[in-house]
PDB file of C-alpha atoms in Angstrom:
ATOM      1  CA  MET A   5       0.042   0.004   0.177  1.00 57.00           C
ATOM      2  CA  ALA A   6       1.431   3.508  -0.976  1.00 67.00           C
ATOM      3  CA  ASP A   7       2.212   5.631   2.032  1.00 77.00           C
ATOM      4  CA  THR A   8       3.319   9.198   1.824  1.00 82.00           C
ATOM      5  CA  ILE A   9       6.228   9.751   3.962  1.00 86.00           C
ATOM      6  CA  GLU A  10       5.777  13.293   5.827  1.00 92.00           C
ATOM      7  CA  LYS A  11       8.032  15.612   7.974  1.00 95.00           C
ATOM      8  CA  LEU A  12       8.012  15.178  11.937  1.00 96.00           C
ATOM      9  CA  ARG A  13       5.805  11.960  11.632  1.00 94.00           C
ATOM     10  CA  ALA A  14       5.663  10.369  15.046  1.00 94.00           C
ATOM     11  CA  ASP A  15       6.147   6.935  14.038  1.00 92.00           C
ATOM     12  CA  ARG A  16       8.420   7.094  11.075  1.00 90.00           C
ATOM     13  CA  ASP A  17      10.635  10.218  11.473  1.00 92.00           C
ATOM     14  CA  LEU A  18      12.056  10.475  15.065  1.00 95.00           C
ATOM     15  CA  GLN A  19      14.726   8.674  16.785  1.00 95.00           C
ATOM     16  CA  CYS A  20      15.306   8.139  20.798  1.00 96.00           C
ATOM     17  CA  PHE A  21      18.880   8.392  22.024  1.00 95.00           C
ATOM     18  CA  PHE A  22      20.078   7.957  25.693  1.00 95.00           C
ATOM     19  CA  PHE A  23      23.155   8.910  28.119  1.00 94.00           C
ATOM     20  CA  ARG A  24      25.400   5.358  27.971  1.00 91.00           C
ATOM     21  CA  PRO A  25      26.094   3.349  29.847  1.00 91.00           C
ATOM     22  CA  SER A  26      24.099   4.379  33.008  1.00 92.00           C
ATOM     23  CA  ALA A  27      20.797   5.312  31.229  1.00 94.00           C
ATOM     24  CA  ILE A  28      18.441   3.206  29.217  1.00 95.00           C
ATOM     25  CA  ALA A  29      15.461   4.461  27.250  1.00 97.00           C
ATOM     26  CA  ALA A  30      13.090   3.621  24.218  1.00 97.00           C
ATOM     27  CA  LEU A  31      10.813   4.669  21.945  1.00 96.00           C
ATOM     28  CA  SER A  32       7.493   2.481  22.075  1.00 97.00           C
ATOM     29  CA  GLY A  33       3.758   2.541  21.047  1.00 96.00           C
ATOM     30  CA  ALA A  34       4.463   5.098  18.100  1.00 96.00           C
ATOM     31  CA  THR A  35       1.793   5.926  15.957  1.00 96.00           C
ATOM     32  CA  ALA A  36       0.970   8.892  13.699  1.00 94.00           C
ATOM     33  CA  THR A  37      -0.529  10.662  16.599  1.00 96.00           C
ATOM     34  CA  GLY A  38       1.889  10.016  19.562  1.00 97.00           C
ATOM     35  CA  PHE A  39       4.625   7.884  21.466  1.00 98.00           C
ATOM     36  CA  THR A  40       6.036   7.120  24.917  1.00 98.00           C
ATOM     37  CA  VAL A  41       9.696   7.361  26.045  1.00 97.00           C
ATOM     38  CA  SER A  42      10.531   4.853  28.691  1.00 98.00           C
ATOM     39  CA  GLY A  43      13.190   3.489  30.552  1.00 97.00           C
ATOM     40  CA  ALA A  44      15.507   3.806  33.765  1.00 98.00           C
ATOM     41  CA  TRP A  45      17.882   6.603  35.236  1.00 97.00           C
ATOM     42  CA  ARG A  46      20.819   4.984  37.341  1.00 97.00           C
ATOM     43  CA  GLN A  47      22.338   8.444  38.205  1.00 96.00           C
ATOM     44  CA  GLN A  48      21.328  11.922  39.016  1.00 95.00           C
ATOM     45  CA  PHE A  49      22.637  13.550  35.436  1.00 94.00           C
ATOM     46  CA  ASP A  50      21.008  10.670  33.387  1.00 96.00           C
ATOM     47  CA  TRP A  51      19.077  11.990  30.333  1.00 97.00           C
ATOM     48  CA  ALA A  52      17.348  10.660  27.289  1.00 97.00           C
ATOM     49  CA  VAL A  53      16.528  12.757  23.978  1.00 97.00           C
ATOM     50  CA  ILE A  54      13.883  12.456  21.167  1.00 97.00           C
ATOM     51  CA  GLU A  55      15.599  13.366  18.029  1.00 97.00           C
ATOM     52  CA  TRP A  56      14.278  14.734  14.665  1.00 97.00           C
ATOM     53  CA  ASN A  57      17.149  14.636  11.868  1.00 95.00           C
ATOM     54  CA  ARG A  58      17.105  15.938   8.266  1.00 93.00           C
ATOM     55  CA  ASP A  59      19.393  13.097   7.296  1.00 89.00           C
ATOM     56  CA  ASN A  60      18.289   9.768   6.957  1.00 85.00           C
ATOM     57  CA  VAL A  61      21.170   7.659   7.996  1.00 80.00           C
ATOM     58  CA  TYR A  62      19.404   4.611   8.561  1.00 81.00           C
ATOM     59  CA  GLU A  63      17.659   3.267   5.449  1.00 80.00           C
ATOM     60  CA  HIS A  64      19.579   2.153   2.122  1.00 75.00           C
ATOM     61  CA  PRO A  65      21.040   4.813   0.125  1.00 71.00           C
ATOM     62  CA  ALA A  66      18.727   3.768  -2.589  1.00 71.00           C
ATOM     63  CA  PHE A  67      15.548   4.075  -0.839  1.00 76.00           C
ATOM     64  CA  ARG A  68      16.307   7.037   1.313  1.00 81.00           C
ATOM     65  CA  TYR A  69      14.035  10.241   1.117  1.00 86.00           C
ATOM     66  CA  LEU A  70      15.976  13.149   0.163  1.00 87.00           C
ATOM     67  CA  PRO A  71      17.374  15.805   2.753  1.00 90.00           C
ATOM     68  CA  ASP A  72      14.734  18.255   3.498  1.00 94.00           C
ATOM     69  CA  GLY A  73      15.391  20.569   6.314  1.00 95.00           C
ATOM     70  CA  ASP A  74      12.574  23.339   5.390  1.00 97.00           C
ATOM     71  CA  LEU A  75      10.122  23.206   8.462  1.00 97.00           C
ATOM     72  CA  SER A  76       8.797  26.890   8.215  1.00 96.00           C
ATOM     73  CA  GLY A  77       5.674  26.082   6.976  1.00 96.00           C
ATOM     74  CA  LEU A  78       4.735  23.476   9.492  1.00 97.00           C
ATOM     75  CA  LEU A  79       2.904  23.849  13.026  1.00 98.00           C
ATOM     76  CA  LEU A  80       3.451  21.017  15.793  1.00 98.00           C
ATOM     77  CA  THR A  81       0.990  20.714  18.574  1.00 98.00           C
ATOM     78  CA  TYR A  82       1.316  17.782  21.459  1.00 98.00           C
ATOM     79  CA  GLU A  83       0.578  17.238  24.882  1.00 98.00           C
ATOM     80  CA  GLU A  84       3.048  15.698  27.111  1.00 98.00           C
ATOM     81  CA  THR A  85       3.088  14.058  30.438  1.00 98.00           C
ATOM     82  CA  ARG A  86       6.672  13.473  32.407  1.00 97.00           C
ATOM     83  CA  THR A  87       7.075  10.873  35.224  1.00 97.00           C
ATOM     84  CA  ASN A  88      10.278  10.803  37.148  1.00 96.00           C
ATOM     85  CA  CYS A  89      11.721  13.571  34.868  1.00 96.00           C
ATOM     86  CA  ILE A  90      12.241  16.979  35.756  1.00 94.00           C
ATOM     87  CA  PRO A  91       8.887  19.022  35.017  1.00 93.00           C
ATOM     88  CA  MET A  92       9.084  21.563  32.062  1.00 91.00           C
ATOM     89  CA  ASP A  93       8.264  24.581  34.202  1.00 91.00           C
ATOM     90  CA  SER A  94      10.997  23.591  37.006  1.00 91.00           C
ATOM     91  CA  ASP A  95      13.257  26.550  37.618  1.00 85.00           C
ATOM     92  CA  LEU A  96      16.378  24.487  38.531  1.00 87.00           C
ATOM     93  CA  PHE A  97      19.517  25.312  36.829  1.00 90.00           C
ATOM     94  CA  PRO A  98      19.366  23.270  33.503  1.00 92.00           C
ATOM     95  CA  THR A  99      22.523  20.969  33.820  1.00 90.00           C
ATOM     96  CA  VAL A 100      21.162  19.255  30.676  1.00 91.00           C
ATOM     97  CA  ASP A 101      18.838  21.112  28.386  1.00 92.00           C
ATOM     98  CA  TRP A 102      15.450  19.510  29.517  1.00 92.00           C
ATOM     99  CA  PRO A 103      13.458  22.784  29.572  1.00 94.00           C
ATOM    100  CA  SER A 104      14.402  23.517  25.912  1.00 96.00           C
ATOM    101  CA  LEU A 105      13.937  22.139  22.211  1.00 97.00           C
ATOM    102  CA  ARG A 106      17.229  22.368  20.783  1.00 98.00           C
ATOM    103  CA  ILE A 107      17.460  23.324  17.154  1.00 98.00           C
ATOM    104  CA  TRP A 108      20.587  22.937  14.849  1.00 96.00           C
ATOM    105  CA  ALA A 109      20.481  25.202  11.894  1.00 95.00           C
ATOM    106  CA  ASP A 110      22.937  28.151  11.105  1.00 92.00           C
ATOM    107  CA  ASP A 111      23.661  28.010  14.933  1.00 95.00           C
ATOM    108  CA  ILE A 112      22.440  26.159  17.777  1.00 96.00           C
ATOM    109  CA  TYR A 113      19.128  27.482  19.196  1.00 97.00           C
ATOM    110  CA  TYR A 114      17.507  26.674  22.452  1.00 97.00           C
ATOM    111  CA  VAL A 115      13.578  27.058  22.297  1.00 97.00           C
ATOM    112  CA  PRO A 116      12.363  27.707  25.849  1.00 97.00           C
ATOM    113  CA  LEU A 117       9.258  25.088  25.648  1.00 97.00           C
ATOM    114  CA  ARG A 118       7.589  26.498  28.705  1.00 95.00           C
ATOM    115  CA  ASN A 119       7.159  29.893  26.886  1.00 96.00           C
ATOM    116  CA  TYR A 120       5.175  27.595  24.231  1.00 97.00           C
ATOM    117  CA  ALA A 121       3.143  25.415  26.443  1.00 97.00           C
ATOM    118  CA  VAL A 122      -0.223  25.703  28.447  1.00 97.00           C
ATOM    119  CA  PRO A 123      -1.304  23.318  31.025  1.00 96.00           C
ATOM    120  CA  MET A 124      -3.930  20.908  30.536  1.00 96.00           C
ATOM    121  CA  GLU A 125      -4.250  18.722  33.654  1.00 96.00           C
ATOM    122  CA  GLY A 126      -3.025  19.693  37.274  1.00 94.00           C
ATOM    123  CA  SER A 127      -2.961  23.095  38.876  1.00 92.00           C
ATOM    124  CA  TYR A 128      -0.159  25.225  40.843  1.00 91.00           C
ATOM    125  CA  GLN A 129      -0.586  25.038  44.926  1.00 92.00           C
ATOM    126  CA  PRO A 130       1.802  26.629  47.033  1.00 93.00           C
ATOM    127  CA  ALA A 131       4.309  24.342  48.967  1.00 95.00           C
ATOM    128  CA  TYR A 132       4.277  25.184  52.631  1.00 96.00           C
ATOM    129  CA  ALA A 133       5.793  24.085  55.905  1.00 97.00           C
ATOM    130  CA  GLU A 134       4.412  24.527  59.261  1.00 98.00           C
ATOM    131  CA  PHE A 135       6.476  25.199  62.424  1.00 98.00           C
ATOM    132  CA  THR A 136       4.615  25.185  65.922  1.00 98.00           C
ATOM    133  CA  LEU A 137       6.237  27.090  69.048  1.00 98.00           C
ATOM    134  CA  SER A 138       5.707  26.198  72.729  1.00 97.00           C
ATOM    135  CA  GLY A 139       7.422  26.720  76.183  1.00 96.00           C
ATOM    136  CA  THR A 140       7.348  29.819  78.355  1.00 94.00           C
ATOM    137  CA  PRO A 141       7.578  33.164  77.235  1.00 95.00           C
ATOM    138  CA  SER A 142      10.131  35.544  78.494  1.00 94.00           C
ATOM    139  CA  GLY A 143      10.690  39.115  77.619  1.00 95.00           C
ATOM    140  CA  GLY A 144      14.150  39.359  75.849  1.00 95.00           C
ATOM    141  CA  ASP A 145      13.981  35.672  74.260  1.00 96.00           C
ATOM    142  CA  PHE A 146      14.477  35.638  70.388  1.00 97.00           C
ATOM    143  CA  ILE A 147      12.599  33.379  67.918  1.00 97.00           C
ATOM    144  CA  GLY A 148      13.112  33.150  64.383  1.00 97.00           C
ATOM    145  CA  LEU A 149      12.722  31.486  60.970  1.00 97.00           C
ATOM    146  CA  ALA A 150      15.223  31.628  58.204  1.00 96.00           C
ATOM    147  CA  PHE A 151      14.579  30.837  54.284  1.00 93.00           C
ATOM    148  CA  LEU A 152      17.464  30.975  51.628  1.00 90.00           C
ATOM    149  CA  THR A 153      18.897  34.659  52.524  1.00 91.00           C
ATOM    150  CA  GLU A 154      15.791  35.560  54.480  1.00 94.00           C
ATOM    151  CA  HIS A 155      15.637  35.923  57.905  1.00 95.00           C
ATOM    152  CA  TYR A 156      13.020  36.844  60.325  1.00 96.00           C
ATOM    153  CA  THR A 157      13.697  37.475  64.283  1.00 96.00           C
ATOM    154  CA  TYR A 158      11.401  38.519  66.783  1.00 97.00           C
ATOM    155  CA  GLN A 159      12.288  39.535  70.165  1.00 97.00           C
ATOM    156  CA  LEU A 160       9.579  38.935  72.783  1.00 96.00           C
ATOM    157  CA  TYR A 161       8.197  41.716  75.085  1.00 96.00           C
ATOM    158  CA  ALA A 162       7.380  40.671  78.792  1.00 94.00           C
ATOM    159  CA  THR A 163       3.825  40.940  77.653  1.00 96.00           C
ATOM    160  CA  ASP A 164       3.944  38.718  74.940  1.00 96.00           C
ATOM    161  CA  THR A 165       2.237  35.164  74.575  1.00 96.00           C
ATOM    162  CA  ILE A 166       3.265  32.323  72.614  1.00 97.00           C
ATOM    163  CA  GLU A 167       0.510  32.975  70.156  1.00 97.00           C
ATOM    164  CA  SER A 168       1.347  37.077  69.837  1.00 97.00           C
ATOM    165  CA  ALA A 169       5.237  35.903  69.486  1.00 97.00           C
ATOM    166  CA  VAL A 170       4.024  33.671  66.344  1.00 98.00           C
ATOM    167  CA  GLN A 171       1.793  36.270  64.906  1.00 98.00           C
ATOM    168  CA  ALA A 172       4.497  38.945  65.346  1.00 97.00           C
ATOM    169  CA  LEU A 173       6.713  36.504  63.305  1.00 97.00           C
ATOM    170  CA  ALA A 174       4.123  36.064  60.644  1.00 97.00           C
ATOM    171  CA  ASP A 175       3.463  39.798  60.323  1.00 97.00           C
ATOM    172  CA  SER A 176       7.319  40.417  59.895  1.00 97.00           C
ATOM    173  CA  VAL A 177       7.358  37.433  56.763  1.00 97.00           C
ATOM    174  CA  ASN A 178       4.166  39.248  55.008  1.00 96.00           C
ATOM    175  CA  ALA A 179       5.557  42.379  55.319  1.00 96.00           C
ATOM    176  CA  PHE A 180       9.099  41.969  53.655  1.00 95.00           C
ATOM    177  CA  SER A 181       9.572  38.781  52.063  1.00 94.00           C
ATOM    178  CA  SER A 182       9.309  38.744  48.086  1.00 89.00           C
ATOM    179  CA  LEU A 183       8.836  34.760  48.203  1.00 90.00           C
ATOM    180  CA  LEU A 184       6.830  33.718  51.387  1.00 94.00           C
ATOM    181  CA  THR A 185       3.601  34.501  53.064  1.00 95.00           C
ATOM    182  CA  ALA A 186       2.726  33.682  56.579  1.00 97.00           C
ATOM    183  CA  THR A 187      -0.419  32.626  58.179  1.00 97.00           C
ATOM    184  CA  ARG A 188      -0.977  31.843  62.345  1.00 97.00           C
ATOM    185  CA  THR A 189      -3.107  29.024  63.587  1.00 97.00           C
ATOM    186  CA  GLY A 190      -2.638  29.184  67.356  1.00 97.00           C
ATOM    187  CA  THR A 191       0.764  28.766  67.837  1.00 97.00           C
ATOM    188  CA  THR A 192       1.641  27.323  64.387  1.00 98.00           C
ATOM    189  CA  ILE A 193       2.808  29.311  61.496  1.00 98.00           C
ATOM    190  CA  ARG A 194       2.439  28.121  58.209  1.00 98.00           C
ATOM    191  CA  LEU A 195       5.093  29.533  55.504  1.00 97.00           C
ATOM    192  CA  SER A 196       3.839  29.237  52.222  1.00 96.00           C
ATOM    193  CA  TYR A 197       6.018  29.409  49.042  1.00 91.00           C
ATOM    194  CA  SER A 198       4.850  31.928  46.130  1.00 81.00           C
ATOM    195  CA  THR A 199       1.944  30.058  43.909  1.00 67.00           C
ATOM    196  CA  THR A 200       3.970  30.147  40.914  1.00 71.00           C
ATOM    197  CA  ALA A 201       6.506  28.017  42.328  1.00 81.00           C
ATOM    198  CA  GLY A 202       4.023  25.137  42.751  1.00 88.00           C
ATOM    199  CA  ALA A 203       6.217  21.683  42.828  1.00 90.00           C
ATOM    200  CA  ASN A 204       9.432  23.684  42.422  1.00 89.00           C
ATOM    201  CA  GLY A 205       8.824  24.703  46.115  1.00 91.00           C
ATOM    202  CA  ASN A 206       9.302  21.477  47.523  1.00 92.00           C
ATOM    203  CA  ARG A 207      12.891  21.303  46.956  1.00 89.00           C
ATOM    204  CA  PHE A 208      13.461  24.065  49.517  1.00 91.00           C
ATOM    205  CA  GLY A 209      13.710  24.242  53.378  1.00 93.00           C
ATOM    206  CA  VAL A 210      13.268  26.390  56.251  1.00 96.00           C
ATOM    207  CA  TYR A 211      15.613  26.621  59.578  1.00 97.00           C
ATOM    208  CA  SER A 212      13.698  27.649  63.040  1.00 97.00           C
ATOM    209  CA  TYR A 213      15.920  28.941  65.811  1.00 96.00           C
ATOM    210  CA  SER A 214      15.085  30.474  69.432  1.00 96.00           C
ATOM    211  CA  THR A 215      16.484  31.418  72.751  1.00 95.00           C
ATOM    212  CA  GLY A 216      15.329  31.000  76.405  1.00 93.00           C
ATOM    213  CA  GLY A 217      11.963  29.343  77.409  1.00 93.00           C
ATOM    214  CA  GLU A 218      10.501  28.936  73.725  1.00 96.00           C
ATOM    215  CA  ILE A 219      11.123  25.877  71.458  1.00 96.00           C
ATOM    216  CA  TRP A 220      10.015  25.068  67.803  1.00 97.00           C
ATOM    217  CA  ASP A 221       8.773  21.525  67.470  1.00 97.00           C
ATOM    218  CA  ALA A 222      11.609  21.144  64.590  1.00 97.00           C
ATOM    219  CA  ALA A 223      14.860  22.799  63.610  1.00 97.00           C
ATOM    220  CA  ALA A 224      14.429  22.591  59.882  1.00 97.00           C
ATOM    221  CA  LYS A 225      11.638  21.418  57.952  1.00 97.00           C
ATOM    222  CA  THR A 226      11.283  20.844  53.910  1.00 95.00           C
ATOM    223  CA  PHE A 227       8.566  23.008  52.035  1.00 95.00           C
ATOM    224  CA  ALA A 228       5.924  19.989  50.827  1.00 95.00           C
ATOM    225  CA  ASN A 229       2.446  19.861  49.094  1.00 95.00           C
ATOM    226  CA  GLY A 230       3.364  22.350  46.343  1.00 93.00           C
ATOM    227  CA  THR A 231       1.713  20.932  43.225  1.00 93.00           C
ATOM    228  CA  SER A 232       2.339  21.950  39.507  1.00 93.00           C
ATOM    229  CA  PRO A 233       0.407  20.908  36.377  1.00 95.00           C
ATOM    230  CA  THR A 234       1.065  17.619  35.348  1.00 95.00           C
ATOM    231  CA  LYS A 235       0.097  17.664  31.405  1.00 97.00           C
ATOM    232  CA  TRP A 236       1.147  20.465  28.940  1.00 97.00           C
ATOM    233  CA  ARG A 237       0.195  21.378  25.229  1.00 98.00           C
ATOM    234  CA  VAL A 238       2.944  22.490  23.438  1.00 98.00           C
ATOM    235  CA  THR A 239       2.158  24.741  20.112  1.00 98.00           C
ATOM    236  CA  LEU A 240       5.170  25.345  18.108  1.00 98.00           C
ATOM    237  CA  ASP A 241       4.865  27.463  14.958  1.00 98.00           C
ATOM    238  CA  PHE A 242       8.046  27.150  13.018  1.00 97.00           C
ATOM    239  CA  SER A 243       7.502  30.273  11.060  1.00 96.00           C
ATOM    240  CA  SER A 244       7.956  32.405  14.237  1.00 95.00           C
ATOM    241  CA  LEU A 245      10.124  30.744  16.633  1.00 96.00           C
ATOM    242  CA  THR A 246      12.625  32.330  18.934  1.00 96.00           C
ATOM    243  CA  ASP A 247      15.137  31.123  21.363  1.00 96.00           C
ATOM    244  CA  LEU A 248      16.203  32.099  24.935  1.00 94.00           C
ATOM    245  CA  ASP A 249      17.548  35.215  23.842  1.00 95.00           C
ATOM    246  CA  GLY A 250      14.882  36.035  21.574  1.00 95.00           C
ATOM    247  CA  ARG A 251      16.621  35.806  18.249  1.00 96.00           C
ATOM    248  CA  THR A 252      14.495  34.382  15.243  1.00 96.00           C
ATOM    249  CA  ILE A 253      15.009  31.173  14.528  1.00 96.00           C
ATOM    250  CA  PRO A 254      15.631  30.278  10.657  1.00 96.00           C
ATOM    251  CA  THR A 255      13.718  27.162  10.060  1.00 96.00           C
ATOM    252  CA  THR A 256      14.142  26.974   6.331  1.00 96.00           C
ATOM    253  CA  ASN A 257      17.032  24.555   6.707  1.00 93.00           C
ATOM    254  CA  ILE A 258      17.309  22.759   9.951  1.00 96.00           C
ATOM    255  CA  ARG A 259      19.921  19.948  10.336  1.00 94.00           C
ATOM    256  CA  LYS A 260      18.190  18.143  13.514  1.00 95.00           C
ATOM    257  CA  MET A 261      16.266  19.112  16.799  1.00 97.00           C
ATOM    258  CA  ARG A 262      16.147  17.489  20.064  1.00 98.00           C
ATOM    259  CA  TRP A 263      13.742  17.057  22.913  1.00 98.00           C
ATOM    260  CA  THR A 264      15.624  16.347  26.115  1.00 98.00           C
ATOM    261  CA  TYR A 265      14.326  14.526  29.240  1.00 97.00           C
ATOM    262  CA  ALA A 266      16.372  14.383  32.506  1.00 97.00           C
ATOM    263  CA  ALA A 267      16.346  12.461  35.984  1.00 96.00           C
ATOM    264  CA  ASP A 268      14.407  14.346  38.271  1.00 94.00           C
ATOM    265  CA  LEU A 269      16.332  15.617  41.330  1.00 91.00           C
ATOM    266  CA  GLN A 270      16.370  13.357  44.299  1.00 91.00           C
ATOM    267  CA  ALA A 271      17.746  14.554  47.505  1.00 85.00           C
ATOM    268  CA  GLY A 272      20.823  12.277  49.102  1.00 87.00           C
ATOM    269  CA  ALA A 273      22.236   9.483  47.426  1.00 94.00           C
ATOM    270  CA  PHE A 274      20.616   8.722  43.994  1.00 95.00           C
ATOM    271  CA  GLU A 275      18.220   5.653  43.839  1.00 95.00           C
ATOM    272  CA  ARG A 276      17.506   4.114  40.400  1.00 96.00           C
ATOM    273  CA  SER A 277      13.898   4.895  38.942  1.00 96.00           C
ATOM    274  CA  GLU A 278      12.082   4.203  36.079  1.00 97.00           C
ATOM    275  CA  PHE A 279      10.672   7.265  34.067  1.00 97.00           C
ATOM    276  CA  GLN A 280       8.071   7.535  31.442  1.00 98.00           C
ATOM    277  CA  VAL A 281       7.102  10.231  28.798  1.00 98.00           C
ATOM    278  CA  VAL A 282       4.243  10.047  27.271  1.00 98.00           C
ATOM    279  CA  VAL A 283       3.249  12.145  24.145  1.00 98.00           C
ATOM    280  CA  SER A 284      -0.299  12.282  22.585  1.00 98.00           C
ATOM    281  CA  ASN A 285      -2.323  14.407  20.071  1.00 98.00           C
ATOM    282  CA  TRP A 286       0.661  14.870  17.994  1.00 98.00           C
ATOM    283  CA  THR A 287      -0.382  16.856  15.188  1.00 98.00           C
ATOM    284  CA  VAL A 288       1.438  18.310  12.087  1.00 97.00           C
ATOM    285  CA  THR A 289      -0.294  20.822   9.905  1.00 97.00           C
ATOM    286  CA  GLY A 290       0.995  23.388   7.620  1.00 96.00           C
ATOM    287  CA  THR A 291       2.700  23.371   4.078  1.00 94.00           C
ATOM    288  CA  ASN A 292       5.742  21.776   2.408  1.00 93.00           C
ATOM    289  CA  ARG A 293       5.657  18.632   4.929  1.00 94.00           C
ATOM    290  CA  THR A 294       5.963  15.875   2.156  1.00 93.00           C
ATOM    291  CA  TYR A 295       9.562  14.050   1.763  1.00 92.00           C
ATOM    292  CA  SER A 296      10.813  13.812  -1.826  1.00 88.00           C
ATOM    293  CA  VAL A 297      11.936  10.374  -2.722  1.00 84.00           C
ATOM    294  CA  ALA A 298      13.906   9.502  -6.106  1.00 80.00           C
ATOM    295  CA  GLY A 299      11.545   7.450  -7.911  1.00 76.00           C
ATOM    296  CA  PRO A 300      11.558   5.571 -11.622  1.00 77.00           C
ATOM    297  CA  GLY A 301      14.026   7.283 -14.014  1.00 77.00           C
ATOM    298  CA  SER A 302      16.029   9.262 -11.543  1.00 78.00           C
ATOM    299  CA  ARG A 303      19.574   9.315 -11.830  1.00 78.00           C
ATOM    300  CA  ARG A 304      21.898   8.809  -8.704  1.00 75.00           C
ATOM    301  CA  ILE A 305      25.141  10.590  -8.860  1.00 80.00           C
ATOM    302  CA  GLU A 306      27.753   9.033  -6.320  1.00 80.00           C
ATOM    303  CA  ASP A 307      30.211  11.053  -4.080  1.00 82.00           C
ATOM    304  CA  HIS A 308      33.080   9.831  -6.391  1.00 83.00           C
ATOM    305  CA  SER A 309      31.098   9.472  -9.749  1.00 85.00           C
ATOM    306  CA  ALA A 310      33.297  10.249 -12.801  1.00 84.00           C
ATOM    307  CA  GLU A 311      30.897  12.942 -13.651  1.00 86.00           C
ATOM    308  CA  ILE A 312      31.784  15.307 -10.565  1.00 87.00           C
ATOM    309  CA  VAL A 313      34.861  17.520 -10.729  1.00 89.00           C
ATOM    310  CA  TYR A 314      35.895  19.048  -7.279  1.00 90.00           C
ATOM    311  CA  SER A 315      37.873  22.340  -7.396  1.00 91.00           C
ATOM    312  CA  GLY A 316      39.131  24.299  -4.112  1.00 91.00           C
ATOM    313  CA  GLN A 317      39.672  22.695  -0.793  1.00 91.00           C
ATOM    314  CA  TRP A 318      37.280  19.921  -0.003  1.00 91.00           C
ATOM    315  CA  THR A 319      37.815  17.179   2.695  1.00 90.00           C
ATOM    316  CA  ASP A 320      36.921  13.126   1.915  1.00 88.00           C
ATOM    317  CA  SER A 321      35.312  11.481   4.799  1.00 88.00           C
ATOM    318  CA  ARG A 322      33.998   7.995   4.700  1.00 87.00           C
ATOM    319  CA  GLY A 323      30.778   6.731   6.694  1.00 80.00           C
ATOM    320  CA  ASN A 324      27.140   5.696   6.238  1.00 70.00           C
ATOM    321  CA  PHE A 325      26.599   7.803   3.084  1.00 74.00           C
ATOM    322  CA  SER A 326      25.458   7.393  -0.162  1.00 69.00           C
ATOM    323  CA  GLY A 327      28.542   5.216  -1.710  1.00 74.00           C
ATOM    324  CA  GLY A 328      30.163   5.118   1.560  1.00 80.00           C
ATOM    325  CA  THR A 329      32.022   8.461   1.265  1.00 84.00           C
ATOM    326  CA  ILE A 330      31.015  12.422   1.459  1.00 84.00           C
ATOM    327  CA  HIS A 331      33.146  15.290   0.511  1.00 85.00           C
ATOM    328  CA  TYR A 332      32.528  18.770   2.251  1.00 81.00           C
ATOM    329  CA  SER A 333      34.272  22.204   2.379  1.00 78.00           C
TER     330      SER A 333
END
């Protein structure tokens, strides 16, 4: 049965690679509308990528489609859910390029996927930590909480109660913190990270300190219960993509692209974990999507054919090319 070979087709035009020897990953369940990437992480800096490449180096040279890196007329939309991978919206420093679609054209461009994504499932809920103060209040004593570079200290008056001291500390946080908000319930203070941080806030901690007869229920706690969207819809219009630096990406001659997934950050010694990325509703529309294939009556001229005359400086290299060699300048 005849079939049209098209650019960015999920079950025909993508490959999976991973960091060896520690990680392992596979592309499975691929159809025209989606695929799954799954495998295992064995160390913190493991990664896996999905790659689109202009040059088909896998099929026999006589049957390959011709290289065509012009994606400028295409619009790609898909939905993505990551499990045990660093989330798309994480604000961790990208030790590998998990927040970006990397595009190799006349330069290497980094497209921030979050800028082209909208949440489909889940929502942002702030992470929080709660501390309870107990003991006997005494004028001149100090209580306090510390978060990153922010420190909030209150010196008790002789008229203070445990409740009033905790309230004074909450008022100080609300007045001066750019990241936290505080509420009091009885003798307990709840510190909430900013709403937009979501699950990212679960990675941070707060320290407590006190002098005299007052004591906190813990010396330190980690923020918890923050949530972020779990499923995203990404829309990439290749006619108007810009990179991290605001540069317009020339998409008429792309050599390759890579989506990157990385092991989620673990506290303490890394433990082996399985991961999965489910991509669904993969849709490509637009113009100039069809590849060209040499048909009957076509003439193939190999790299060392007698009809070719090279002039100037050329380098001759061997590899998986038509005829086994390639010249480039």
